[in-house]
mmCIF file of C-alpha atoms and ligand atoms in Angstrom:
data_model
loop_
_atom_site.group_PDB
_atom_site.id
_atom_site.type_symbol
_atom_site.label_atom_id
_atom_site.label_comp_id
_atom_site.label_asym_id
_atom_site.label_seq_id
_atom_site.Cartn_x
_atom_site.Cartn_y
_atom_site.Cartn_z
ATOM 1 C CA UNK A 1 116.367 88.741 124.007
ATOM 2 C CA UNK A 2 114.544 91.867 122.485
ATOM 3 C CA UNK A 3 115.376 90.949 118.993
ATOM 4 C CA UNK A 4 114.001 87.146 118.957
ATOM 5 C CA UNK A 5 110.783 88.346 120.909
ATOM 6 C CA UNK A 6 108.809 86.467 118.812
ATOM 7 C CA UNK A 7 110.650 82.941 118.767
ATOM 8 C CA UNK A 8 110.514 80.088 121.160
ATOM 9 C CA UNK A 9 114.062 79.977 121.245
ATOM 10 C CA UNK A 10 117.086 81.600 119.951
ATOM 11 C CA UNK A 11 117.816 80.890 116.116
ATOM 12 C CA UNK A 12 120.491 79.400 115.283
ATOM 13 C CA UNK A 13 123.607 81.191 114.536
ATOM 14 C CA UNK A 14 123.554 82.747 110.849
ATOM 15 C CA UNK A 15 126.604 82.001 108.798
ATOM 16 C CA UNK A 16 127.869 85.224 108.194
ATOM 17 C CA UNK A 17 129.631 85.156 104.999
ATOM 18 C CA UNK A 18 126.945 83.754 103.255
ATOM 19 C CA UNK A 19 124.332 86.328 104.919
ATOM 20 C CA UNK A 20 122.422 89.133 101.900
ATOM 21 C CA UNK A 21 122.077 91.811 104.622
ATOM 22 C CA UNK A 22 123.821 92.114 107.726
ATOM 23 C CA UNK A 23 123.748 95.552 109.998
ATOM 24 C CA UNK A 24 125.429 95.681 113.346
ATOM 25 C CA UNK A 25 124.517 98.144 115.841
ATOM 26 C CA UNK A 26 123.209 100.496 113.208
ATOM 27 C CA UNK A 27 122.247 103.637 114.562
ATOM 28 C CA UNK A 28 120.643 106.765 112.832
ATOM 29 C CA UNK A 29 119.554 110.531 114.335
ATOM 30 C CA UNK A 30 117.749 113.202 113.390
ATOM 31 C CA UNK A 31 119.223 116.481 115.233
ATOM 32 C CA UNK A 32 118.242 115.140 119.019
ATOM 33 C CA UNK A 33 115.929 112.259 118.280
ATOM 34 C CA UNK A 34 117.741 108.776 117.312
ATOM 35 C CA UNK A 35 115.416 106.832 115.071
ATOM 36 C CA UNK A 36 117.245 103.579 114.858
ATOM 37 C CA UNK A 37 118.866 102.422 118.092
ATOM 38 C CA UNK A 38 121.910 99.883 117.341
ATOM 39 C CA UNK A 39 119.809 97.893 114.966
ATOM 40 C CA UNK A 40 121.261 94.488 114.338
ATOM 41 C CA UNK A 41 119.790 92.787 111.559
ATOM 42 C CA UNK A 42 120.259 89.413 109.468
ATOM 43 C CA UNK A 43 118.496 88.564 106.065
ATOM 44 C CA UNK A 44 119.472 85.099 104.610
ATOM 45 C CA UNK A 45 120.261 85.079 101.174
ATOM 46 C CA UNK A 46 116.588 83.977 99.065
ATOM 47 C CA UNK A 47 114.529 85.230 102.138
ATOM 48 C CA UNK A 48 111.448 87.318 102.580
ATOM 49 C CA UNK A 49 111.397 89.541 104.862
ATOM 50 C CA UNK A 50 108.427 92.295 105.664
ATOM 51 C CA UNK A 51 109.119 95.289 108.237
ATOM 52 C CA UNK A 52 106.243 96.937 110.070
ATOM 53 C CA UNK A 53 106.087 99.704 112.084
ATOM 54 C CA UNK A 54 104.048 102.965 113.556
ATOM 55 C CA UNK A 55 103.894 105.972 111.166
ATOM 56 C CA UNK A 56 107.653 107.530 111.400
ATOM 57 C CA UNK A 57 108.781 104.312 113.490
ATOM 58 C CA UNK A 58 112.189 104.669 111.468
ATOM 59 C CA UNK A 59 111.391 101.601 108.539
ATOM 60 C CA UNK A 60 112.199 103.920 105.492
ATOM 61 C CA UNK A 61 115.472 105.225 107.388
ATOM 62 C CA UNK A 62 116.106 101.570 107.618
ATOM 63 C CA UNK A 63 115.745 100.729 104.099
ATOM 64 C CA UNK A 64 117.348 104.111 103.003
ATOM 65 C CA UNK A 65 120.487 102.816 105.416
ATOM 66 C CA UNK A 66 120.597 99.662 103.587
ATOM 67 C CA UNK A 67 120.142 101.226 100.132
ATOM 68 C CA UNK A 68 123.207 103.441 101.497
ATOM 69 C CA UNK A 69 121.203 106.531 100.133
ATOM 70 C CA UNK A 70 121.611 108.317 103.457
ATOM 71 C CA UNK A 71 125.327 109.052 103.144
ATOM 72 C CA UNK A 72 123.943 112.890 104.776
ATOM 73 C CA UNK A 73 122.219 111.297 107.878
ATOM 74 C CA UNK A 74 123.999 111.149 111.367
ATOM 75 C CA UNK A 75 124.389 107.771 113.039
ATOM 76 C CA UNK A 76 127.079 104.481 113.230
ATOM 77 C CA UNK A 77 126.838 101.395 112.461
ATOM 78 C CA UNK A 78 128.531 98.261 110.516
ATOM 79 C CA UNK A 79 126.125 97.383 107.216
ATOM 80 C CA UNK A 80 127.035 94.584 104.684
ATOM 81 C CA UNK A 81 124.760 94.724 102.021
ATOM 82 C CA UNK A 82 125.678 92.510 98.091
ATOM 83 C CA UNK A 83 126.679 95.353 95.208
ATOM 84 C CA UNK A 84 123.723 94.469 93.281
ATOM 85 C CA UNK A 85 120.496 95.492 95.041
ATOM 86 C CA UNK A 86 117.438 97.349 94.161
ATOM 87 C CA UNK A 87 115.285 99.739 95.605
ATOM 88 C CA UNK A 88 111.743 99.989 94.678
ATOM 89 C CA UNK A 89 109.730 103.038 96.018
ATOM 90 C CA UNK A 90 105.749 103.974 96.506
ATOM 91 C CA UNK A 91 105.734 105.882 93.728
ATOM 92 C CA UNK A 92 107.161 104.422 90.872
ATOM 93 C CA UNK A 93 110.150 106.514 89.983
ATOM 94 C CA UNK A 94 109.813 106.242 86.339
ATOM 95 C CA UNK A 95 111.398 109.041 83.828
ATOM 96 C CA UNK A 96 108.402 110.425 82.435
ATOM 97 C CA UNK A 97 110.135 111.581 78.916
ATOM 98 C CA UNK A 98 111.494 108.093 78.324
ATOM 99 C CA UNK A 99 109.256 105.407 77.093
ATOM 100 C CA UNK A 100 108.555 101.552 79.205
ATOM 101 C CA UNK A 101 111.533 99.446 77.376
ATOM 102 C CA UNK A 102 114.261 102.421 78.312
ATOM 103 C CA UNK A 103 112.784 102.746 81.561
ATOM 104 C CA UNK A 104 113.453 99.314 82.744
ATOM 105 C CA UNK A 105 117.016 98.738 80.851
ATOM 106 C CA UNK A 106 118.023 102.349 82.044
ATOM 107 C CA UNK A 107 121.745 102.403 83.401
ATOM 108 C CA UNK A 108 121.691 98.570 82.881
ATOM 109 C CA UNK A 109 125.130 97.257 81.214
ATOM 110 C CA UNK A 110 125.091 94.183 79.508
ATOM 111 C CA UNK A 111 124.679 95.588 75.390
ATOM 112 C CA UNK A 112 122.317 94.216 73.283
ATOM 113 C CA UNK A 113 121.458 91.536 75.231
ATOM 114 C CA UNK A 114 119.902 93.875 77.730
ATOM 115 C CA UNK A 115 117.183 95.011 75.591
ATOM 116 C CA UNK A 116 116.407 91.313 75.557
ATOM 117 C CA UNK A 117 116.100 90.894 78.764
ATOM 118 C CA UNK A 118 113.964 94.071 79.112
ATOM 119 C CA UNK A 119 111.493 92.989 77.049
ATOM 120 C CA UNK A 120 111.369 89.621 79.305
ATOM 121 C CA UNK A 121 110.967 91.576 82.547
ATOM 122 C CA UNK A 122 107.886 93.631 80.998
ATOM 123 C CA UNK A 123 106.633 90.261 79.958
ATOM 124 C CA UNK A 124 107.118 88.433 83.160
ATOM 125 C CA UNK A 125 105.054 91.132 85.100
ATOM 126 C CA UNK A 126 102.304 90.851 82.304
ATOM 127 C CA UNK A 127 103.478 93.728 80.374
ATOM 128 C CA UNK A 128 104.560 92.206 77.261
ATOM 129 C CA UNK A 129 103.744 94.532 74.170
ATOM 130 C CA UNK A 130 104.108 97.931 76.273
ATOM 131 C CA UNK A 131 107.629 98.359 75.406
ATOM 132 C CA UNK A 132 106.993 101.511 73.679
ATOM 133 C CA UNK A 133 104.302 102.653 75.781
ATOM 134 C CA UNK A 134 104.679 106.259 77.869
ATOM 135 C CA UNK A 135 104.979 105.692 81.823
ATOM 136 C CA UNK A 136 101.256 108.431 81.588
ATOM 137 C CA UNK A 137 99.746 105.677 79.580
ATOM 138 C CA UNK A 138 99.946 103.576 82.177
ATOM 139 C CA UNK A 139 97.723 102.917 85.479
ATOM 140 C CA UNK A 140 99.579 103.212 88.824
ATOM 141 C CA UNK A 141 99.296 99.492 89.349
ATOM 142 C CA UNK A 142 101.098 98.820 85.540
ATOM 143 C CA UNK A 143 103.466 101.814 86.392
ATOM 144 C CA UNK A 144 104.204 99.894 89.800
ATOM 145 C CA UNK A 145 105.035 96.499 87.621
ATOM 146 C CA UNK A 146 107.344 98.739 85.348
ATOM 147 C CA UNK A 147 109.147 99.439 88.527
ATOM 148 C CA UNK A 148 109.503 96.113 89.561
ATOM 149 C CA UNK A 149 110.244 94.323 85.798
ATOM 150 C CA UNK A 150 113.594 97.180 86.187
ATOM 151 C CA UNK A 151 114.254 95.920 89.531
ATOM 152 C CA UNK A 152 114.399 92.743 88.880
ATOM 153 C CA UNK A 153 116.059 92.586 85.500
ATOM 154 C CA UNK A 154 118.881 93.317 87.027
ATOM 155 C CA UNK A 155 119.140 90.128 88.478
ATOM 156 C CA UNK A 156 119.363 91.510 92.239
ATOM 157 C CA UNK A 157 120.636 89.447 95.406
ATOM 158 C CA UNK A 158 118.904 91.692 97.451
ATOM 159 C CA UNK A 159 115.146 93.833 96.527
ATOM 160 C CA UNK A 160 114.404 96.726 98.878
ATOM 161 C CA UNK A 161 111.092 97.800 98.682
ATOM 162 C CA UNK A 162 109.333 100.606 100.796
ATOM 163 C CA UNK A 163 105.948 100.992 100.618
ATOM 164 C CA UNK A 164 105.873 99.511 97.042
ATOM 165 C CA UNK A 165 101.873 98.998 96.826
ATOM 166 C CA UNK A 166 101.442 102.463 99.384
ATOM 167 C CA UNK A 167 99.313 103.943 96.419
ATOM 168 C CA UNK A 168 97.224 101.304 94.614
ATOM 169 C CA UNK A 169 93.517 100.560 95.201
ATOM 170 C CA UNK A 170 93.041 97.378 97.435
ATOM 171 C CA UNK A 171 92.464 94.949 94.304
ATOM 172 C CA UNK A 172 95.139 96.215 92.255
ATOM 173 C CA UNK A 173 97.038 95.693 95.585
ATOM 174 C CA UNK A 174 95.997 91.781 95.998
ATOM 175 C CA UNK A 175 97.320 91.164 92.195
ATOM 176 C CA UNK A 176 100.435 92.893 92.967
ATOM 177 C CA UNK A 177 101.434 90.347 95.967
ATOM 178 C CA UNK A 178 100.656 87.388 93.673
ATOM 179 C CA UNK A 179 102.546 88.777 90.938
ATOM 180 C CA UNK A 180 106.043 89.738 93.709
ATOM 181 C CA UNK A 181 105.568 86.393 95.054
ATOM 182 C CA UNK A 182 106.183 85.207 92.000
ATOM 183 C CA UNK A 183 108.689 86.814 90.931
ATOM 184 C CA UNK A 184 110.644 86.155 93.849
ATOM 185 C CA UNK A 185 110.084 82.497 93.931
ATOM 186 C CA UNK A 186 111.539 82.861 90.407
ATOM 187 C CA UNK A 187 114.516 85.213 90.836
ATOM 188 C CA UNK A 188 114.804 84.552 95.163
ATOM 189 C CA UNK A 189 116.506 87.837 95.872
ATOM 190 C CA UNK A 190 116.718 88.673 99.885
ATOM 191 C CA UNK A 191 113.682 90.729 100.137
ATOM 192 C CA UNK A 192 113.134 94.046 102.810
ATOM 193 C CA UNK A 193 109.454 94.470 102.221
ATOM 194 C CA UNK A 194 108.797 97.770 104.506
ATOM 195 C CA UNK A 195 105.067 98.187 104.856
ATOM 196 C CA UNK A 196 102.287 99.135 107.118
ATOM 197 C CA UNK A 197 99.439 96.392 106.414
ATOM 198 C CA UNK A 198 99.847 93.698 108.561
ATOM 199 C CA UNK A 199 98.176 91.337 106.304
ATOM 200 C CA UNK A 200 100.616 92.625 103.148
ATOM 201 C CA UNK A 201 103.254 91.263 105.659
ATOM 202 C CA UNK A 202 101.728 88.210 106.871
ATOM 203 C CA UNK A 203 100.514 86.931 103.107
ATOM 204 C CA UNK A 204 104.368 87.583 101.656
ATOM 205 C CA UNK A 205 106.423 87.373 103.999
ATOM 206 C CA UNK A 206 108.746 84.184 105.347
ATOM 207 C CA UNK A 207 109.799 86.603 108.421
ATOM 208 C CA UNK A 208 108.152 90.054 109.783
ATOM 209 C CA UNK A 209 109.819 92.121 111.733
ATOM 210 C CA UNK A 210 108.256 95.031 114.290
ATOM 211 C CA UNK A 211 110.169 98.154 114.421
ATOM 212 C CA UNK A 212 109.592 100.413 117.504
ATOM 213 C CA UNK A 213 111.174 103.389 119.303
ATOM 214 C CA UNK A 214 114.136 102.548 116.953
ATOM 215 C CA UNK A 215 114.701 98.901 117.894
ATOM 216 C CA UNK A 216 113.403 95.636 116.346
ATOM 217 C CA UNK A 217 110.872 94.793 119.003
ATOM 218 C CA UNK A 218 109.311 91.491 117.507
ATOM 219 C CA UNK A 219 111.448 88.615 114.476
ATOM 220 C CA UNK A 220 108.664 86.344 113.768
ATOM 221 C CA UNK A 221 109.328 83.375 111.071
ATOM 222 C CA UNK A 222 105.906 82.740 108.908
ATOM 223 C CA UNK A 223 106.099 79.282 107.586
ATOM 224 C CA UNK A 224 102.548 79.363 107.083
ATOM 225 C CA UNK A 225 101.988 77.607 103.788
ATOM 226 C CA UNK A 226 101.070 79.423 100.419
ATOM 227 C CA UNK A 227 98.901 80.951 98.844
ATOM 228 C CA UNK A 228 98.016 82.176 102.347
ATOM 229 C CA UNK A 229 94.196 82.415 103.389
ATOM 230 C CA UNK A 230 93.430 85.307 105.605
ATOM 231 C CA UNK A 231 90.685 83.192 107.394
ATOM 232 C CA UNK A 232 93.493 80.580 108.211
ATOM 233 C CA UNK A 233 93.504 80.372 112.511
ATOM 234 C CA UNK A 234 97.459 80.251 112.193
ATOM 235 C CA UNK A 235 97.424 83.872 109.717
ATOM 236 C CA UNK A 236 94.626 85.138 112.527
ATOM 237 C CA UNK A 237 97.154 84.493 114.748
ATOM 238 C CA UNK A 238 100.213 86.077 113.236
ATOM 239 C CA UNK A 239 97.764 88.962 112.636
ATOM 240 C CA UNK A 240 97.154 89.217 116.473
ATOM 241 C CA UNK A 241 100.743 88.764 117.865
ATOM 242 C CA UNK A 242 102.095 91.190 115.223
ATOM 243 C CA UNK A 243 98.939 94.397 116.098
ATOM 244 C CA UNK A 244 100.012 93.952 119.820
ATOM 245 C CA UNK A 245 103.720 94.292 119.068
ATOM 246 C CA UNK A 246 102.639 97.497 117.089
ATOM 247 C CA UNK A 247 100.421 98.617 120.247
ATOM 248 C CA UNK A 248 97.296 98.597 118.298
ATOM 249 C CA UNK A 249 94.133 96.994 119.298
ATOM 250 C CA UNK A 250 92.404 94.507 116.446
ATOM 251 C CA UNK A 251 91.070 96.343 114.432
ATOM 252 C CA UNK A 252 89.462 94.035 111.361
ATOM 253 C CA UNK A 253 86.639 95.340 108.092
ATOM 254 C CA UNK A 254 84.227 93.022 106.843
ATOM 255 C CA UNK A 255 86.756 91.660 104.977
ATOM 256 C CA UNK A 256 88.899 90.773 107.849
ATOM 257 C CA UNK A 257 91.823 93.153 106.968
ATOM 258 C CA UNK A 258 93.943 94.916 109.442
ATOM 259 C CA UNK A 259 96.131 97.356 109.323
ATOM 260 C CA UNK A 260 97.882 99.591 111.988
HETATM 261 N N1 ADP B 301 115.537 113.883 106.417
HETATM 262 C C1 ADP B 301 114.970 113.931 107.641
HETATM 263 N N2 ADP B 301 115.154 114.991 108.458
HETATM 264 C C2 ADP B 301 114.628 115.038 109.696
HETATM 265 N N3 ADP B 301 113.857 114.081 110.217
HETATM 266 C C3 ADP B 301 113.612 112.993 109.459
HETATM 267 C C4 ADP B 301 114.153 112.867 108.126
HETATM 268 N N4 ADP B 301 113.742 111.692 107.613
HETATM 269 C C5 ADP B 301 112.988 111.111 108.558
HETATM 270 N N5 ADP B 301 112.904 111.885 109.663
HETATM 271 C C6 ADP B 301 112.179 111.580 110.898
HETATM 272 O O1 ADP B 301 112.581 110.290 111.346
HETATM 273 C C7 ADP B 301 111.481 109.565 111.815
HETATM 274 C C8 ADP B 301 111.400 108.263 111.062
HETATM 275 O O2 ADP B 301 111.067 108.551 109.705
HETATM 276 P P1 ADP B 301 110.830 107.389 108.653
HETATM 277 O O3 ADP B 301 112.004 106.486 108.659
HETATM 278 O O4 ADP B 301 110.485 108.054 107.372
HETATM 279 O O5 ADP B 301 109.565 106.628 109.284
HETATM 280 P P2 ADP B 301 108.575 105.575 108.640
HETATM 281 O O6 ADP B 301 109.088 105.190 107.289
HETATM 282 O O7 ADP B 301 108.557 104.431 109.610
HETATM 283 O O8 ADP B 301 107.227 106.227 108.597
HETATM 284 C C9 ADP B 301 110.273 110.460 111.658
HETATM 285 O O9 ADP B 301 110.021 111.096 112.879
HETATM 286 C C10 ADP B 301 110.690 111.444 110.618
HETATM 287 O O10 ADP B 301 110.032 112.668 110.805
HETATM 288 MG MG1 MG B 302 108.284 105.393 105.377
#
């Protein structure tokens, strides 16, 4: 079965009412060209999941399906997804006339409690004491941890987030993963991690999928224990099984990083 490429055997059956993300033969086009093909996908509730793919491979009409923010694209499909989600983006989204603290409790309901809880976030993704800070005073990498202290405040079951260290130098990049990790070990939404870096995927992730010609070509569980070292044989491994599903020859820096 194309969709369990990467298993030994079929998974078990998920229980479907307790499932964070379930699409059934999701399907999106573009004029002529159909980016996803009858996609079915399952995300448990509390899991990790990382989605690679080729350059225009269909991940971010994926995520933009399950953030149903592409009500004006063409295509069928069931998708359950909970009410309470976030999206997180490459660039960080943030409203450049309001300052940190109203950034992250923006929209949020909840009264006076949820400036609290705002100041919390900012502190739990090492911001604590920028509250009144402008988003321009801030470095991408702290304007990416903004993003994520208002995703998270809001307490999501599930965290979409596409391409969400895209733009940050490789170091700021390695401090991010520690800090999501984190923070989702804490708060265990479902997690859609789309990304190109193979190692991004392999370090975070508890499952990576492959996306190809619109179909999920490779569902590979990672139960490689963390923190994850890329000179591990077993994350060498993943590394190699997931650059042939993407068609790309190894292709490794002096640091041993990979990326398709
Ligand atoms: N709004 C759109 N109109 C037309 N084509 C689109 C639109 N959005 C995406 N596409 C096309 O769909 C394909 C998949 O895009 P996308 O999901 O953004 O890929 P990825 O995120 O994997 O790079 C690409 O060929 C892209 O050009
Ligand atoms: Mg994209």
């Amino acid at each position: 079965m194309a969709t369990y490429a990467g298993r030994l055997s079929a998974p078990p059956a998920p229980d479907i009412a307790r499932l964070a993300v379930r699409t059934t033969g999701l399907t999106r086009r573009f004029g002529d060209r159909t980016v996803l093909d009858r996609v079915d996908l399952t995300i448990e509730p509390g899991e990790f999941v990382a989605l690679l793919g080729r350059s225009g491979s269909g991940k971010s009409t994926l995520l933009r399906a399950l953030a149903e923010l592409d009500h004006d694209v063409a295509g069928e499909g069931d998708i359950d997804v909970p009410e309470n989600r976030s999206v997180v983006f490459q660039d960080s989204r943030l409203l450049p006339w309001a300052r940190v603290l109203p950034n992250v409790v923006l929209g949020l309901s909840g009264g006076p409690g949820a400036r609290q809880r705002g100041v919390a976030a900012l502190a739990e993704v090492g911001l604590a004491g920028r509250e009144r800070a402008w988003p321009t005073e801030l470095s991408g990498g702290e304007q990416q941890r903004v993003a994520l202290a208002r995703s998270l405040v809001r307490e999501p079951e599930l965290l979409l987030a596409d391409e969400p260290f895209g733009a940050l130098d490789a170091l700021t990049r390695i401090r991010m993963h520690g800090l999501l990790r984190e923070l989702c070990e804490r708060h265990r939404p479902a997690v859609l991690l789309v990304t190109h870096d193979v190692d991004e995927a392999v370090v975070l992730a508890d499952r990576v999928l492959v996306l190809d010609e619109g179909r999920i070509v490779l569902d590979r569980p990672n139960n490689l224990p963390t923190p994850r070292a890329h000179r591990d044989p077993r994350f060498i491994e993943h590394r190699e099984i997931l650059l042939a599903a993407l068609g790309v020859g190894i292709t490794q820096d002096d640091e041993g990083n990979a990326e398709c």
